[in-house]
């Protein structure tokens, strides 16, 4: 989990995708969930989802 204080508005309502992780599954990607705490704080949580 990554907490960003004084986050610029550029990150708001955006979707970030991390590169595929080398785990043997070609279609598995690391996705990021952005949680806006307030106008200046965003928490980014990386998740692993199988497709």
GROMACS .gro file of N, CA and C in nm:
model
  153
    1UNK      N    1   0.085  -0.118   0.000
    1UNK     CA    2   0.000   0.000   0.000
    1UNK      C    3   0.088   0.123   0.000
    2UNK      N    4   0.051   0.220  -0.078
    2UNK     CA    5   0.127   0.344  -0.090
    2UNK      C    6   0.034   0.461  -0.061
    3UNK      N    7   0.074   0.542   0.037
    3UNK     CA    8  -0.006   0.659   0.071
    3UNK      C    9   0.062   0.783   0.014
    4UNK      N   10  -0.014   0.863  -0.058
    4UNK     CA   11   0.039   0.985  -0.118
    4UNK      C   12  -0.028   1.104  -0.054
    5UNK      N   13   0.051   1.186   0.017
    5UNK     CA   14  -0.002   1.310   0.074
    5UNK      C   15   0.025   1.424  -0.023
    6UNK      N   16  -0.060   1.525  -0.018
    6UNK     CA   17  -0.049   1.638  -0.110
    6UNK      C   18  -0.048   1.589  -0.254
    7UNK      N   19  -0.135   1.494  -0.283
    7UNK     CA   20  -0.140   1.435  -0.417
    7UNK      C   21  -0.197   1.536  -0.517
    8UNK      N   22  -0.134   1.544  -0.634
    8UNK     CA   23  -0.187   1.634  -0.737
    8UNK      C   24  -0.319   1.582  -0.792
    9UNK      N   25  -0.399   1.670  -0.847
    9UNK     CA   26  -0.529   1.630  -0.901
    9UNK      C   27  -0.514   1.539  -1.022
   10UNK      N   28  -0.393   1.530  -1.077
   10UNK     CA   29  -0.369   1.445  -1.193
   10UNK      C   30  -0.404   1.300  -1.164
   11UNK      N   31  -0.384   1.256  -1.040
   11UNK     CA   32  -0.406   1.116  -1.006
   11UNK      C   33  -0.554   1.084  -0.983
   12UNK      N   34  -0.635   1.184  -0.964
   12UNK     CA   35  -0.775   1.158  -0.928
   12UNK      C   36  -0.851   1.102  -1.046
   13UNK      N   37  -0.938   1.006  -1.017
   13UNK     CA   38  -1.022   0.942  -1.118
   13UNK      C   39  -0.939   0.881  -1.230
   14UNK      N   40  -0.821   0.831  -1.196
   14UNK     CA   41  -0.734   0.767  -1.294
   14UNK      C   42  -0.720   0.620  -1.260
   15UNK      N   43  -0.684   0.541  -1.360
   15UNK     CA   44  -0.659   0.399  -1.340
   15UNK      C   45  -0.513   0.371  -1.374
   16UNK      N   46  -0.442   0.309  -1.282
   16UNK     CA   47  -0.303   0.272  -1.305
   16UNK      C   48  -0.294   0.122  -1.323
   17UNK      N   49  -0.210   0.079  -1.416
   17UNK     CA   50  -0.188  -0.064  -1.435
   17UNK      C   51  -0.039  -0.093  -1.424
   18UNK      N   52  -0.003  -0.186  -1.338
   18UNK     CA   53   0.136  -0.224  -1.323
   18UNK      C   54   0.172  -0.329  -1.426
   19UNK      N   55   0.300  -0.344  -1.459
   19UNK     CA   56   0.342  -0.448  -1.554
   19UNK      C   57   0.305  -0.587  -1.504
   20UNK      N   58   0.290  -0.683  -1.595
   20UNK     CA   59   0.259  -0.820  -1.555
   20UNK      C   60   0.368  -0.875  -1.464
   21UNK      N   61   0.327  -0.951  -1.365
   21UNK     CA   62   0.425  -1.009  -1.274
   21UNK      C   63   0.464  -1.148  -1.323
   22UNK      N   64   0.591  -1.181  -1.316
   22UNK     CA   65   0.637  -1.312  -1.365
   22UNK      C   66   0.598  -1.425  -1.271
   23UNK      N   67   0.479  -1.481  -1.293
   23UNK     CA   68   0.432  -1.588  -1.205
   23UNK      C   69   0.383  -1.707  -1.285
   24UNK      N   70   0.412  -1.709  -1.416
   24UNK     CA   71   0.372  -1.823  -1.497
   24UNK      C   72   0.237  -1.807  -1.563
   25UNK      N   73   0.163  -1.703  -1.528
   25UNK     CA   74   0.032  -1.680  -1.588
   25UNK      C   75   0.041  -1.560  -1.680
   26UNK      N   76   0.023  -1.583  -1.809
   26UNK     CA   77   0.044  -1.478  -1.907
   26UNK      C   78  -0.060  -1.367  -1.896
   27UNK      N   79  -0.178  -1.399  -1.843
   27UNK     CA   80  -0.286  -1.302  -1.841
   27UNK      C   81  -0.312  -1.246  -1.702
   28UNK      N   82  -0.215  -1.261  -1.613
   28UNK     CA   83  -0.232  -1.205  -1.479
   28UNK      C   84  -0.160  -1.071  -1.470
   29UNK      N   85  -0.230  -0.971  -1.422
   29UNK     CA   86  -0.175  -0.838  -1.413
   29UNK      C   87  -0.191  -0.786  -1.271
   30UNK      N   88  -0.103  -0.696  -1.234
   30UNK     CA   89  -0.120  -0.626  -1.107
   30UNK      C   90  -0.199  -0.499  -1.131
   31UNK      N   91  -0.311  -0.485  -1.065
   31UNK     CA   92  -0.394  -0.366  -1.081
   31UNK      C   93  -0.384  -0.280  -0.956
   32UNK      N   94  -0.411  -0.153  -0.974
   32UNK     CA   95  -0.404  -0.061  -0.861
   32UNK      C   96  -0.541  -0.003  -0.833
   33UNK      N   97  -0.575   0.003  -0.706
   33UNK     CA   98  -0.699   0.067  -0.663
   33UNK      C   99  -0.663   0.199  -0.595
   34UNK      N  100  -0.720   0.307  -0.647
   34UNK     CA  101  -0.694   0.438  -0.589
   34UNK      C  102  -0.809   0.477  -0.497
   35UNK      N  103  -0.776   0.506  -0.372
   35UNK     CA  104  -0.876   0.551  -0.275
   35UNK      C  105  -0.847   0.696  -0.240
   36UNK      N  106  -0.941   0.784  -0.272
   36UNK     CA  107  -0.923   0.926  -0.241
   36UNK      C  108  -0.975   0.951  -0.100
   37UNK      N  109  -0.883   0.986  -0.010
   37UNK     CA  110  -0.920   1.011   0.129
   37UNK      C  111  -0.977   1.152   0.144
   38UNK      N  112  -0.907   1.249   0.089
   38UNK     CA  113  -0.956   1.386   0.085
   38UNK      C  114  -0.890   1.455  -0.034
   39UNK      N  115  -0.895   1.586  -0.037
   39UNK     CA  116  -0.841   1.657  -0.153
   39UNK      C  117  -0.690   1.645  -0.166
   40UNK      N  118  -0.622   1.605  -0.059
   40UNK     CA  119  -0.476   1.603  -0.061
   40UNK      C  120  -0.416   1.466  -0.038
   41UNK      N  121  -0.498   1.364  -0.016
   41UNK     CA  122  -0.444   1.233   0.019
   41UNK      C  123  -0.506   1.124  -0.066
   42UNK      N  124  -0.422   1.042  -0.126
   42UNK     CA  125  -0.467   0.928  -0.206
   42UNK      C  126  -0.393   0.804  -0.158
   43UNK      N  127  -0.465   0.694  -0.141
   43UNK     CA  128  -0.402   0.568  -0.104
   43UNK      C  129  -0.411   0.474  -0.223
   44UNK      N  130  -0.296   0.420  -0.265
   44UNK     CA  131  -0.291   0.328  -0.377
   44UNK      C  132  -0.266   0.187  -0.324
   45UNK      N  133  -0.354   0.095  -0.356
   45UNK     CA  134  -0.340  -0.044  -0.313
   45UNK      C  135  -0.327  -0.131  -0.437
   46UNK      N  136  -0.220  -0.210  -0.442
   46UNK     CA  137  -0.200  -0.299  -0.556
   46UNK      C  138  -0.267  -0.433  -0.529
   47UNK      N  139  -0.339  -0.484  -0.628
   47UNK     CA  140  -0.405  -0.613  -0.614
   47UNK      C  141  -0.365  -0.704  -0.728
   48UNK      N  142  -0.378  -0.833  -0.709
   48UNK     CA  143  -0.351  -0.930  -0.814
   48UNK      C  144  -0.482  -0.999  -0.852
   49UNK      N  145  -0.517  -0.992  -0.978
   49UNK     CA  146  -0.641  -1.053  -1.026
   49UNK      C  147  -0.610  -1.149  -1.139
   50UNK      N  148  -0.669  -1.266  -1.136
   50UNK     CA  149  -0.651  -1.363  -1.244
   50UNK      C  150  -0.760  -1.342  -1.348
   51UNK      N  151  -0.721  -1.342  -1.474
   51UNK     CA  152  -0.817  -1.327  -1.583
   51UNK      C  153  -0.811  -1.449  -1.671
   0.00000   0.00000   0.00000
